[in-house]
Amino acid sequence: MAAASAAVLWSTSNLFSMCLLFTAVTANENTSSYNLNTSMFGEQNFTYIDMDNYTTTPPTEFDSTSPSPSYSGTEEPLQTTLAPDPLPVSGRLLTPVTDVGSLCPCDEHKDVCDIDCCCDRECSEEVALFTSCSVDSISSSKQLCSRDVASYSLRTTVDGYSDLQSSVQKETNYDVFCIQSQNRVDGLSHPSPALPTDRNFDSLFKRFTSFIFGSEENGGHVSTAELQASAGYQYGDVMETAGQSGLRGMFWLPAPGVTADCVDTSPAAFLKDQSSRCSRQVVLEQDCSSLPVLSMDTYTNIQLFTGKNKDAAVVPVDVSSVVLRSVDGTQTELQISDGENLNPVLLNPTLCANVVLKVVYVMKYSPAGEIVNVTVSLVLGFIREAALTLQQEFHIMFVQEDGDEVAVHYSGNPGYVVGLPLVSGTKTADGIARSIDPRDTVSLLHSAENQDCLQGPHQRSPVLFGVDSVSGCTLRLEDAANCSLVNQVLLDVLRGPNYPQYVASFGNSPLDSPLDWLPIKSNFNPGEAQSCSIPLSLHLEIEWTKYGSLVNPQAQIVSINEVIQTNTTSLVLISGGSSVLSITSSVAFRPVSAAALPGYRAMPAINAKLPFDFFFPFV
C-alpha cells in the first residue's frame, strides 16, 4: 500500500512539473525538470535555466537512463549507497535535451505576442514597435565551464523602428569550481559524498588524489602498444623512466595534494617548469633510515628515456652538487667522492642527519624534443624530533641544448622593478660583459649565526632593488695578527667574488651602450693608509630617481657609491675588550627624485596679417 502511494505521489509531482513548464515564469520556480532563476542586472534581465534533463544515446558506462524522482512534503528520500569504486580517469558531458535558442521564459500567452518579449515566436511583426527586451539572455546550466547563451537585443533602423538581433553563442565560465567533464554514472544528480572520518580518511584520500594526478592502476607503467612513433617528447608529455625489470614507468615529482602532504605519484611533464613544497609526517626512530623519500638515492638512482619510441636511449641522472645545511642554517657544499655514504643516519633519538630537504632537476633537451642529460642538485640537512613536519622542496627546469640565444634575465623594462637584483657587469673593449645568471651580481653576505669572516665558504645574497639590508660576519682578534693578509681577505669577503665594476642605470640597459652603465665609486684606497688598517664595514649607497611621465614613471639608478670604513685605532679598543669584532655589510637606496611640477601648454601666439587693401577705399 505504501509503495502504491509513493508511485501516485511521484506521478502527480511529475504532472505538476510539466504543467509549470508551459505556464508563466515567476521570480523563482523549482521543478524536477527546470530550475528558472531570473535576476536583474541593472535594467537587463538575465535568465539562467538549469537543464538537468540530458539524453543518453546509447547508454554507456558514464550514462544513466533510470529516472530520478523528486520528493516533496514529509516523505523522506531513499538513501542510495554507491560502491567505493575508483573514479574513471576521463569522461564526457551528456547532450542537453533542450536548446536554449528555443526557450522563452517571457512567453506567457500561447499564440499571442507578449509585449517586449523578444524571444516570442509570435512577435515577428510587433517586434518593430518594441522599445526593449524584457529578457536579454537565456543561459543553460551555470555549473558548466562552457555553456550556450541565447542573446536578444534591439537596434534602431533608419526609419525609427526596432530590428531584432538574436544569436546563440558559447560562453566560458571562469569559475574554478565549474564542471568541465562528467565521469560519474548518475549524471548531474550527485549524491551526498561520504564524510571523512578517522576510519575512511585514508581510503578517500588515496582514491581522490590518485584521480587528481591521473595515476594508473598498474602503477604508472606504459605499455609498448601506446608508444607513439615520434622520437622525442612533445610539450606536456609525461617523461618515462627505465625500471630494473625493463618496464617503462613515469617520472614522478612529489607535490602537495588536497592537503599540504606530499603526493609522490605526481608526474612531471616535459617542458613544464615546476616548483612545489610539501610536508611529511616523520617518526625519527622508524623512518630515519628506512623511509626512501628521505634518502638522496631515491632522487639520483633514476634513468630516463631520451624519447618515447621503443629504441630510445637511456640517460642517467648526474649529481651536480650536494649542499649540507647545518642545524643552525649555514650551508656548505660537499665534495662528493666515489663510495661516500650520504644516506640518512640517526645520530641520537631526537636528531636525524643527511635528510633530503631540497631537490632541483635541470634537464637539457635537444630541438627534436629528446632529453640530452639530466642533473640534480640536492640540499641535505638535519631534522629534529621536535619539528612537527618535514618540509621538502622540489624543482624541475628545462634548458635547450645549443640554443641560438642564451636567455638573459633583466630586472625591468625599462625601469627597475622593486625586489629584482641589480644588473651589473665589467667593462671590456667591446662594451659591457655580464653573467647570464641573475644571482651573479652585486651581493652582500648572507647573515648566519656565528659566521666567521675568515672561514668559508660564505653564502651571499644579491642586492635587490629598493630593498635595504644589513648583514655581516665576526672576526676574532687573534686571527688579525697578520694585518696585511687579513686586510685583503676581509675586503674580498665583503665585496664577494667577481666584484663588478659597473651597474646598469635601467633594468634592461643594453650591453653595447656603455653610457647607460654607471661605475661603482669607492672611497677606499689602500695606499693612502699610514699604517695597516682593517675594513670594518662596507656600505653601498644607491641613489635612484623616477624617470618619465607621471602616469608611468620608471626607476633609474643615477649613482652608486661604495663606502668602506676602516679602523683608526686599536682593534682592542673598538671591540670594547671582547675577543670578537663584528664586520658588517649593508645597502641603502635613497630616492633623489625632484618634486613633480605640473606643466601647462603655452598660450598660442596670434600672428594674423590683414590684406594690404583691407581698409580700401578709406585709407
Coordinates of C-alpha atoms in Angstrom, one line a residue:
M1 CA 0.0 0.0 0.0
A2 CA 2.9 2.4 0.8
A3 CA 4.6 1.6 -2.5
A4 CA 1.3 2.4 -4.4
S5 CA 1.0 5.7 -2.5
A6 CA 4.6 6.7 -3.4
A7 CA 4.0 5.9 -7.1
V8 CA 0.9 8.0 -7.2
L9 CA 2.7 10.8 -5.4
W10 CA 5.6 10.6 -7.9
S11 CA 3.3 10.7 -10.9
T12 CA 1.4 13.6 -9.5
S13 CA 4.6 15.5 -8.9
N14 CA 5.8 14.9 -12.5
L15 CA 2.5 16.0 -13.9
F16 CA 2.5 19.2 -11.8
S17 CA 6.1 19.9 -13.0
M18 CA 5.1 19.5 -16.7
C19 CA 2.3 22.0 -16.2
L20 CA 4.6 24.5 -14.6
L21 CA 6.9 24.2 -17.6
F22 CA 4.3 25.8 -20.0
T23 CA 2.9 28.3 -17.6
A24 CA 4.0 31.8 -16.7
V25 CA 7.5 32.1 -15.2
T26 CA 7.7 33.7 -11.9
A27 CA 10.6 35.1 -10.0
N28 CA 11.6 31.7 -8.6
E29 CA 10.3 28.3 -9.8
N30 CA 11.7 24.9 -8.9
T31 CA 10.6 21.8 -10.7
S32 CA 12.0 18.4 -11.3
S33 CA 12.9 19.3 -14.9
Y34 CA 13.8 23.0 -14.8
N35 CA 15.1 25.5 -12.3
L36 CA 14.4 29.0 -13.5
N37 CA 16.0 31.9 -11.7
T38 CA 15.6 35.4 -13.2
S39 CA 18.0 38.0 -11.9
M40 CA 18.1 41.7 -12.7
F41 CA 21.4 43.2 -13.8
G42 CA 20.8 46.9 -13.9
E43 CA 18.0 47.3 -16.4
Q44 CA 18.7 44.0 -18.1
N45 CA 17.2 40.6 -17.3
F46 CA 19.5 37.6 -17.4
T47 CA 17.8 34.2 -17.1
Y48 CA 19.6 31.1 -16.0
I49 CA 17.9 27.8 -17.0
D50 CA 19.5 24.8 -15.3
M51 CA 18.7 22.0 -17.6
D52 CA 19.2 18.7 -15.7
N53 CA 17.4 16.8 -18.5
Y54 CA 20.0 15.1 -20.7
T55 CA 19.8 12.5 -23.4
T56 CA 21.8 9.3 -23.3
T57 CA 22.3 7.8 -26.8
P58 CA 23.3 5.0 -26.5
P59 CA 23.8 4.2 -22.8
T60 CA 27.5 3.8 -21.8
E61 CA 29.3 3.3 -18.6
F62 CA 29.1 7.0 -18.0
D63 CA 25.4 7.4 -18.7
S64 CA 22.3 6.6 -16.6
T65 CA 18.9 6.2 -18.2
S66 CA 17.0 5.5 -15.0
P67 CA 14.8 8.4 -13.8
S68 CA 15.5 10.2 -10.5
P69 CA 12.1 11.0 -8.9
S70 CA 11.8 14.1 -6.8
Y71 CA 10.4 14.1 -3.3
S72 CA 8.2 16.6 -1.6
G73 CA 6.2 17.0 1.6
T74 CA 7.2 14.9 4.6
E75 CA 8.3 11.9 2.5
E76 CA 12.0 11.0 3.1
P77 CA 14.1 10.1 0.1
L78 CA 15.7 6.7 -0.2
Q79 CA 19.4 6.7 0.8
T80 CA 21.4 5.3 -2.1
T81 CA 24.7 3.7 -1.4
L82 CA 27.3 3.7 -4.0
A83 CA 30.1 1.1 -4.1
P84 CA 33.5 2.7 -3.4
D85 CA 34.8 2.1 -6.9
P86 CA 37.7 4.2 -8.2
L87 CA 36.7 7.2 -10.3
P88 CA 37.2 6.9 -14.1
V89 CA 40.1 8.9 -15.3
S90 CA 38.1 10.6 -18.0
G91 CA 34.5 11.3 -19.1
R92 CA 32.3 13.4 -21.2
L93 CA 29.4 15.7 -20.7
L94 CA 25.9 14.5 -21.7
T95 CA 24.0 16.2 -24.5
P96 CA 21.2 18.5 -23.3
V97 CA 17.7 17.8 -24.5
T98 CA 16.5 21.4 -24.9
D99 CA 18.2 24.1 -27.0
V100 CA 18.5 27.5 -25.3
G101 CA 17.5 29.1 -28.6
S102 CA 14.0 27.5 -28.4
L103 CA 13.3 28.6 -24.8
C104 CA 11.3 31.8 -24.0
P105 CA 10.6 32.5 -20.3
C106 CA 8.6 35.6 -21.0
D107 CA 6.1 33.9 -23.4
E108 CA 3.2 33.8 -21.0
H109 CA 0.3 33.7 -23.6
K110 CA 0.0 31.0 -26.2
D111 CA -0.4 32.1 -29.8
V112 CA -0.3 35.7 -28.7
C113 CA 2.6 38.2 -28.8
D114 CA 3.8 39.3 -25.4
I115 CA 4.9 42.9 -25.3
D116 CA 8.7 43.3 -25.2
C117 CA 9.2 39.6 -25.3
C118 CA 12.0 39.4 -27.9
C119 CA 12.2 35.6 -27.9
D120 CA 8.4 35.1 -28.5
R121 CA 7.9 33.5 -31.9
E122 CA 4.5 35.2 -32.4
C123 CA 6.1 38.7 -32.3
S124 CA 7.6 38.7 -35.8
E125 CA 5.6 41.7 -36.8
E126 CA 5.2 43.5 -33.5
V127 CA 8.9 43.5 -32.8
A128 CA 9.3 46.6 -34.8
L129 CA 7.4 48.5 -32.1
F130 CA 9.3 47.1 -29.2
T131 CA 11.3 49.5 -27.0
S132 CA 13.4 47.0 -25.1
C133 CA 13.7 43.2 -24.5
S134 CA 12.3 42.0 -21.1
V135 CA 14.7 39.0 -21.3
D136 CA 18.0 39.8 -22.9
S137 CA 19.9 36.5 -22.3
I138 CA 19.0 32.9 -21.7
S139 CA 21.6 30.5 -20.5
S140 CA 21.9 26.8 -19.8
S141 CA 23.3 25.4 -16.6
K142 CA 25.7 27.9 -15.0
Q143 CA 27.6 25.0 -13.4
L144 CA 29.2 24.1 -16.7
C145 CA 32.5 25.5 -17.8
S146 CA 31.2 26.0 -21.3
R147 CA 27.5 26.7 -21.9
D148 CA 25.2 28.0 -24.6
V149 CA 23.8 31.5 -24.2
A150 CA 21.0 32.9 -26.3
S151 CA 21.2 36.8 -26.6
Y152 CA 18.4 39.2 -27.7
S153 CA 18.9 42.8 -28.5
L154 CA 17.2 45.6 -30.4
R155 CA 18.7 48.1 -32.8
T156 CA 17.0 51.2 -34.3
T157 CA 16.7 51.3 -38.1
V158 CA 16.8 54.4 -40.2
D159 CA 13.0 54.7 -40.2
G160 CA 13.0 54.7 -36.4
Y161 CA 11.6 51.1 -36.0
S162 CA 13.2 48.4 -33.9
D163 CA 15.1 45.5 -35.5
L164 CA 15.7 42.2 -33.5
Q165 CA 19.2 40.9 -33.2
S166 CA 19.5 37.3 -31.8
S167 CA 22.3 34.9 -31.5
V168 CA 23.3 31.7 -29.7
Q169 CA 27.0 31.6 -28.6
K170 CA 29.3 29.5 -26.4
E171 CA 30.2 31.2 -23.2
T172 CA 33.1 30.3 -20.9
N173 CA 32.6 30.1 -17.2
Y174 CA 35.8 31.2 -15.4
D175 CA 34.7 29.9 -12.0
V176 CA 37.3 27.5 -10.6
F177 CA 34.5 25.2 -9.5
C178 CA 32.8 24.7 -12.9
I179 CA 32.1 21.3 -14.4
Q180 CA 34.5 20.6 -17.3
S181 CA 33.8 16.8 -17.9
Q182 CA 31.5 14.2 -16.4
N183 CA 32.9 10.9 -15.1
R184 CA 30.0 9.6 -12.9
V185 CA 27.2 7.3 -14.0
D186 CA 24.5 9.3 -12.2
G187 CA 24.6 12.5 -14.3
L188 CA 24.5 15.8 -12.6
S189 CA 22.5 14.5 -9.7
H190 CA 25.4 13.9 -7.5
P191 CA 24.6 12.1 -4.2
S192 CA 26.0 13.4 -0.9
P193 CA 29.6 12.5 -0.6
A194 CA 30.9 10.4 2.2
L195 CA 32.0 12.4 5.1
P196 CA 35.7 11.9 6.0
T197 CA 36.1 10.1 9.4
D198 CA 39.1 8.6 11.2
R199 CA 38.2 5.2 9.6
N200 CA 37.7 6.2 5.9
F201 CA 40.0 9.2 5.5
D202 CA 43.0 7.2 4.2
S203 CA 40.9 5.4 1.7
L204 CA 39.2 8.6 0.5
F205 CA 42.5 10.5 0.3
K206 CA 44.1 7.7 -1.8
R207 CA 41.0 7.4 -4.1
F208 CA 40.7 11.1 -4.9
T209 CA 44.3 12.1 -5.0
S210 CA 45.1 9.3 -7.4
F211 CA 42.3 10.7 -9.7
I212 CA 43.6 14.2 -9.5
F213 CA 47.1 13.3 -10.6
G214 CA 46.0 10.7 -13.1
S215 CA 47.9 7.7 -11.8
E216 CA 47.1 4.4 -13.5
E217 CA 46.1 1.3 -11.7
N218 CA 49.2 -0.5 -13.0
G219 CA 51.5 1.8 -11.1
G220 CA 52.2 4.2 -14.0
H221 CA 53.6 1.6 -16.4
V222 CA 53.1 2.4 -20.0
S223 CA 52.5 -0.4 -22.5
T224 CA 54.6 -0.5 -25.6
A225 CA 51.5 -0.5 -27.8
E226 CA 50.7 3.0 -26.6
L227 CA 54.1 4.5 -27.6
Q228 CA 54.0 7.0 -30.4
A229 CA 56.2 6.9 -33.5
S230 CA 57.8 10.3 -32.8
A231 CA 61.3 10.0 -31.4
G232 CA 61.2 12.9 -28.9
Y233 CA 58.8 14.2 -26.3
Q234 CA 56.2 16.9 -27.0
Y235 CA 55.1 19.7 -24.7
G236 CA 53.2 18.3 -21.8
D237 CA 54.2 14.7 -22.3
V238 CA 54.9 12.6 -19.2
M239 CA 58.6 11.6 -19.2
E240 CA 59.3 7.9 -18.9
T241 CA 61.9 6.1 -16.8
A242 CA 63.5 2.7 -17.2
G243 CA 62.9 0.3 -14.4
Q244 CA 65.0 -2.7 -13.4
S245 CA 62.6 -5.1 -14.9
G246 CA 62.6 -3.4 -18.3
L247 CA 59.2 -1.8 -17.9
R248 CA 58.6 1.8 -18.7
G249 CA 57.4 4.0 -15.8
M250 CA 56.6 7.6 -15.2
F251 CA 59.0 10.2 -13.8
W252 CA 57.4 11.4 -10.6
L253 CA 58.0 14.8 -8.9
P254 CA 56.4 15.0 -5.4
A255 CA 53.8 17.7 -5.0
P256 CA 51.1 18.6 -2.4
G257 CA 47.7 17.0 -3.0
V258 CA 44.4 18.1 -1.5
T259 CA 46.3 18.9 1.7
A260 CA 49.9 20.1 2.2
D261 CA 51.1 16.4 2.5
C262 CA 53.4 15.2 -0.2
V263 CA 51.9 13.0 -3.0
D264 CA 54.7 11.0 -4.5
T265 CA 52.7 9.9 -7.6
S266 CA 52.6 13.3 -9.3
P267 CA 54.0 13.0 -12.8
A268 CA 56.4 15.7 -14.2
A269 CA 55.5 17.0 -17.7
F270 CA 58.1 17.8 -20.4
L271 CA 59.0 21.5 -20.9
K272 CA 56.8 22.5 -17.9
D273 CA 59.0 24.1 -15.2
Q274 CA 57.5 23.1 -11.8
S275 CA 58.2 24.2 -8.2
S276 CA 56.4 22.6 -5.2
R277 CA 56.7 22.5 -1.5
C278 CA 55.0 19.9 0.7
S279 CA 55.3 18.3 4.1
R280 CA 55.7 14.8 5.6
Q281 CA 54.9 13.3 8.9
V282 CA 58.1 11.5 10.1
V283 CA 58.8 9.3 13.1
L284 CA 62.6 9.5 13.5
E285 CA 63.3 6.2 15.1
Q286 CA 61.2 4.3 12.5
D287 CA 61.7 6.4 9.3
C288 CA 65.1 8.0 9.5
S289 CA 67.0 5.1 7.9
S290 CA 64.1 3.2 6.3
L291 CA 61.9 5.8 4.6
P292 CA 63.0 6.1 0.9
V293 CA 61.8 9.6 0.4
L294 CA 64.4 10.9 2.9
S295 CA 67.4 9.4 1.1
M296 CA 69.2 11.0 -1.8
D297 CA 69.4 7.7 -3.7
T298 CA 65.6 7.9 -4.4
Y299 CA 66.2 11.0 -6.5
T300 CA 69.5 10.2 -8.0
N301 CA 69.3 6.5 -9.0
I302 CA 67.0 7.2 -11.9
Q303 CA 67.4 6.5 -15.6
L304 CA 65.2 8.4 -18.1
F305 CA 64.4 7.5 -21.7
T306 CA 65.5 10.2 -24.2
G307 CA 62.3 9.8 -26.1
K308 CA 59.0 7.9 -26.4
N309 CA 60.0 5.4 -29.1
K310 CA 61.0 1.9 -28.3
D311 CA 64.6 2.4 -29.4
A312 CA 65.2 5.4 -27.3
A313 CA 68.4 5.6 -25.4
V314 CA 68.7 5.9 -21.6
V315 CA 70.4 8.8 -19.8
P316 CA 71.2 8.6 -16.1
V317 CA 70.7 11.4 -13.5
D318 CA 74.1 13.0 -12.7
V319 CA 74.6 14.6 -9.3
S320 CA 75.6 18.2 -9.9
S321 CA 76.1 19.4 -6.3
V322 CA 75.2 18.4 -2.7
V323 CA 74.9 21.1 -0.1
L324 CA 74.8 20.3 3.6
R325 CA 72.7 22.5 5.8
S326 CA 73.7 22.5 9.4
V327 CA 71.4 22.7 12.4
D328 CA 71.8 26.4 12.7
G329 CA 71.1 27.0 9.0
T330 CA 74.5 27.5 7.5
Q331 CA 75.2 25.8 4.2
T332 CA 78.4 24.1 3.0
E333 CA 78.9 22.4 -0.4
L334 CA 80.2 18.9 -0.1
Q335 CA 82.9 17.4 -2.3
I336 CA 81.4 14.1 -3.3
S337 CA 83.8 11.2 -3.8
D338 CA 83.1 7.7 -5.1
G339 CA 81.7 5.3 -2.5
E340 CA 80.9 8.1 0.0
N341 CA 77.8 7.2 2.0
L342 CA 75.3 10.1 2.5
N343 CA 72.3 8.1 3.5
P344 CA 70.2 9.3 6.4
V345 CA 71.5 8.3 9.8
L346 CA 70.1 8.6 13.2
L347 CA 72.6 10.4 15.3
N348 CA 70.5 10.3 18.5
P349 CA 66.9 9.5 19.3
T350 CA 66.0 13.2 18.5
L351 CA 68.2 14.0 15.5
C352 CA 68.4 12.5 12.0
A353 CA 71.2 13.7 9.6
N354 CA 71.5 13.7 5.8
V355 CA 67.8 14.1 5.2
V356 CA 66.8 15.4 1.7
L357 CA 65.4 18.9 2.1
K358 CA 65.5 20.3 -1.5
V359 CA 65.8 18.7 -4.9
V360 CA 66.4 20.6 -8.1
Y361 CA 66.4 18.8 -11.5
V362 CA 67.9 20.5 -14.6
M363 CA 67.0 18.7 -17.9
K364 CA 68.8 19.6 -21.1
Y365 CA 66.9 18.8 -24.3
S366 CA 67.5 19.0 -28.0
P367 CA 65.4 20.9 -30.6
A368 CA 63.9 17.5 -31.6
G369 CA 62.5 17.0 -28.1
E370 CA 65.0 14.4 -26.9
I371 CA 66.5 14.6 -23.4
V372 CA 70.3 15.0 -23.6
N373 CA 71.3 14.9 -20.0
V374 CA 69.8 15.3 -16.5
T375 CA 71.5 16.8 -13.5
V376 CA 70.2 17.1 -9.9
S377 CA 71.3 19.4 -7.0
L378 CA 70.4 18.4 -3.5
V379 CA 70.3 20.1 -0.1
L380 CA 70.7 17.7 2.8
G381 CA 70.1 18.7 6.4
F382 CA 69.0 17.6 9.8
I383 CA 65.6 17.1 11.3
R384 CA 64.7 17.1 14.9
E385 CA 62.0 15.2 16.7
A386 CA 60.6 18.5 18.0
A387 CA 59.7 19.5 14.4
L388 CA 56.1 18.8 13.7
T389 CA 56.6 18.1 10.0
L390 CA 59.4 17.8 7.4
Q391 CA 59.3 20.5 4.7
Q392 CA 60.7 19.4 1.3
E393 CA 61.1 21.4 -1.9
F394 CA 61.1 20.0 -5.4
H395 CA 62.0 21.9 -8.6
I396 CA 62.5 21.0 -12.2
M397 CA 63.8 23.2 -15.0
F398 CA 64.3 22.6 -18.7
V399 CA 67.2 24.1 -20.8
Q400 CA 67.6 23.8 -24.5
E401 CA 70.9 22.5 -25.8
D402 CA 72.9 24.7 -28.2
G403 CA 70.3 27.4 -28.3
D404 CA 71.0 30.3 -30.7
E405 CA 70.4 32.8 -28.0
V406 CA 71.1 32.4 -24.3
A407 CA 68.3 33.8 -22.1
V408 CA 69.5 36.9 -20.3
H409 CA 67.4 38.0 -17.3
Y410 CA 66.6 41.6 -16.9
S411 CA 65.3 43.5 -13.9
G412 CA 62.8 45.8 -15.6
N413 CA 61.6 47.2 -18.8
P414 CA 63.0 49.8 -18.8
G415 CA 62.9 50.9 -15.2
Y416 CA 64.0 48.6 -12.3
V417 CA 61.3 46.6 -10.5
V418 CA 61.4 46.5 -6.7
G419 CA 62.6 43.2 -5.5
L420 CA 64.7 42.2 -8.6
P421 CA 68.5 42.0 -8.5
L422 CA 70.7 44.8 -9.8
V423 CA 72.1 44.3 -13.3
S424 CA 75.9 44.6 -13.1
G425 CA 78.9 43.8 -15.3
T426 CA 82.5 44.6 -16.1
K427 CA 83.8 46.9 -18.9
T428 CA 85.6 45.4 -21.9
A429 CA 86.9 46.8 -25.2
D430 CA 83.6 45.9 -26.9
G431 CA 81.3 47.3 -24.2
I432 CA 79.9 45.7 -21.0
A433 CA 80.2 42.0 -20.2
R434 CA 77.8 40.4 -17.7
S435 CA 76.8 37.0 -16.5
I436 CA 73.6 35.3 -17.6
D437 CA 73.0 34.2 -14.0
P438 CA 70.8 36.9 -12.2
R439 CA 72.5 35.9 -8.9
D440 CA 76.0 36.8 -10.2
T441 CA 75.7 40.5 -9.4
V442 CA 76.4 42.9 -6.6
S443 CA 75.8 40.9 -3.5
L444 CA 76.1 41.0 0.3
L445 CA 77.0 38.4 2.9
H446 CA 74.1 36.1 3.8
S447 CA 73.5 36.5 7.5
A448 CA 74.0 33.4 9.5
E449 CA 74.6 32.6 13.2
N450 CA 78.2 32.7 14.3
Q451 CA 79.5 33.2 10.7
D452 CA 83.3 33.6 10.7
C453 CA 84.7 36.1 8.3
L454 CA 87.9 34.1 7.6
Q455 CA 86.4 30.7 7.3
G456 CA 84.4 29.9 4.2
P457 CA 82.6 29.3 2.0
H458 CA 80.3 32.2 2.6
Q459 CA 76.7 32.3 1.3
R460 CA 75.8 35.5 -0.4
S461 CA 72.5 37.3 -1.3
P462 CA 72.1 39.5 -4.4
V463 CA 71.3 43.2 -3.8
L464 CA 67.7 43.7 -4.6
F465 CA 66.5 47.0 -6.0
G466 CA 64.6 49.0 -3.4
V467 CA 65.4 46.6 -0.5
D468 CA 67.6 47.9 2.3
S469 CA 69.5 45.2 4.1
V470 CA 72.3 44.7 6.7
S471 CA 74.4 41.6 7.2
G472 CA 77.9 40.6 8.4
C473 CA 80.3 38.2 10.0
T474 CA 82.5 38.0 13.0
L475 CA 86.3 38.4 13.3
R476 CA 88.4 37.0 16.1
L477 CA 91.2 39.4 17.2
E478 CA 93.8 36.6 17.4
D479 CA 93.3 36.0 13.7
A480 CA 94.1 39.6 12.9
A481 CA 97.7 39.4 13.8
N482 CA 98.9 39.4 10.2
C483 CA 97.3 42.8 9.3
S484 CA 98.1 43.0 5.6
L485 CA 96.8 39.5 4.9
V486 CA 93.6 39.9 6.9
N487 CA 93.0 43.3 5.2
Q488 CA 92.8 41.7 1.7
V489 CA 90.8 38.7 2.8
L490 CA 88.2 40.8 4.6
L491 CA 87.9 43.1 1.5
D492 CA 87.3 40.1 -0.7
V493 CA 84.7 38.6 1.7
L494 CA 82.8 41.9 1.9
R495 CA 82.8 42.5 -1.8
G496 CA 82.3 39.0 -2.9
P497 CA 83.8 37.0 -5.8
N498 CA 83.9 38.6 -9.3
Y499 CA 83.1 42.0 -7.9
P500 CA 81.6 44.0 -10.8
Q501 CA 82.7 47.5 -11.9
Y502 CA 79.5 48.9 -13.4
V503 CA 75.8 48.8 -12.7
A504 CA 73.1 49.4 -15.2
S505 CA 71.1 52.6 -14.9
F506 CA 68.0 50.8 -16.1
G507 CA 66.8 47.2 -15.7
N508 CA 67.3 46.5 -19.4
S509 CA 70.3 48.6 -20.3
P510 CA 71.9 47.2 -23.5
L511 CA 75.4 45.9 -23.2
D512 CA 76.7 47.8 -26.3
S513 CA 75.8 51.2 -24.7
P514 CA 78.4 52.0 -22.0
L515 CA 76.8 55.4 -21.4
D516 CA 73.9 53.6 -19.8
W517 CA 76.1 51.9 -17.2
L518 CA 77.3 53.6 -14.0
P519 CA 80.7 53.0 -12.4
I520 CA 80.8 51.9 -8.8
K521 CA 82.6 54.8 -7.0
S522 CA 84.7 53.9 -3.9
N523 CA 86.3 55.9 -1.2
F524 CA 88.8 53.2 -0.3
N525 CA 92.4 53.5 -1.3
P526 CA 94.8 51.0 0.5
G527 CA 97.9 53.1 -0.5
E528 CA 96.7 56.2 1.4
A529 CA 96.7 54.4 4.8
Q530 CA 99.7 55.4 7.0
S531 CA 99.5 52.1 8.9
C532 CA 97.8 48.8 8.3
S533 CA 94.0 49.1 8.6
I534 CA 91.3 46.5 8.5
P535 CA 87.9 47.1 6.8
L536 CA 85.2 47.1 9.4
S537 CA 82.2 47.7 7.2
L538 CA 81.1 48.1 3.6
H539 CA 78.1 50.2 2.7
L540 CA 76.6 50.7 -0.7
E541 CA 74.6 53.9 -1.1
I542 CA 72.5 53.8 -4.3
E543 CA 70.6 56.9 -5.5
W544 CA 67.7 56.5 -7.8
T545 CA 65.1 58.7 -9.4
K546 CA 61.8 58.4 -11.2
Y547 CA 62.2 58.9 -15.0
G548 CA 59.5 59.5 -17.5
S549 CA 55.9 60.6 -17.2
L550 CA 53.8 61.0 -14.1
V551 CA 51.4 58.3 -15.3
N552 CA 54.0 55.5 -15.6
P553 CA 57.4 56.6 -14.0
Q554 CA 60.4 54.3 -14.4
A555 CA 63.0 53.7 -11.7
Q556 CA 66.5 54.8 -12.8
I557 CA 69.8 54.5 -10.9
V558 CA 71.8 57.7 -11.1
S559 CA 74.8 56.8 -8.8
I560 CA 76.2 54.1 -6.7
N561 CA 78.9 54.7 -4.0
E562 CA 80.9 52.2 -2.1
V563 CA 81.8 53.4 1.4
I564 CA 84.4 51.3 3.3
Q565 CA 85.1 52.2 6.9
T566 CA 88.4 51.1 8.4
N567 CA 89.8 51.2 11.9
T568 CA 91.7 54.3 13.0
T569 CA 92.6 53.0 16.5
S570 CA 93.4 49.7 18.0
L571 CA 91.1 46.8 17.4
V572 CA 91.0 46.0 21.1
L573 CA 89.6 49.4 21.9
I574 CA 87.0 49.1 19.1
S575 CA 85.8 45.7 20.4
G576 CA 85.4 47.0 23.9
G577 CA 87.6 44.4 25.4
S578 CA 85.9 41.5 23.6
S579 CA 87.8 38.9 21.6
V580 CA 85.3 39.1 18.7
L581 CA 84.7 42.0 16.3
S582 CA 81.7 42.4 14.1
I583 CA 82.2 43.2 10.4
T584 CA 79.1 44.5 8.6
S585 CA 78.0 45.0 5.0
S586 CA 74.9 47.0 4.1
V587 CA 73.0 48.6 1.3
A588 CA 70.6 51.6 1.3
F589 CA 68.5 53.0 -1.6
R590 CA 68.0 56.8 -1.5
P591 CA 65.4 58.4 -3.8
V592 CA 66.6 61.7 -5.2
S593 CA 63.6 62.5 -7.5
A594 CA 62.7 66.1 -7.7
A595 CA 59.2 67.1 -6.9
A596 CA 56.9 66.8 -10.0
L597 CA 55.7 70.2 -11.3
P598 CA 52.5 70.4 -13.3
G599 CA 53.2 71.6 -16.9
Y600 CA 50.9 73.8 -18.9
R601 CA 50.9 74.4 -22.6
A602 CA 51.9 77.9 -23.6
M603 CA 49.2 80.2 -24.8
P604 CA 49.2 80.3 -28.7
A605 CA 50.6 83.5 -30.2
I606 CA 48.2 85.1 -32.7
N607 CA 50.2 86.1 -35.8
A608 CA 47.4 87.5 -38.0
K609 CA 48.1 89.6 -41.0
L610 CA 45.5 91.7 -42.8
P611 CA 45.5 92.1 -46.5
F612 CA 47.0 95.4 -47.8
D613 CA 43.7 96.6 -49.2
F614 CA 41.6 95.7 -46.1
F615 CA 40.6 99.4 -45.4
F616 CA 40.3 100.4 -49.0
P617 CA 38.9 103.0 -50.0
F618 CA 39.1 104.7 -46.6
V619 CA 42.8 104.5 -46.3

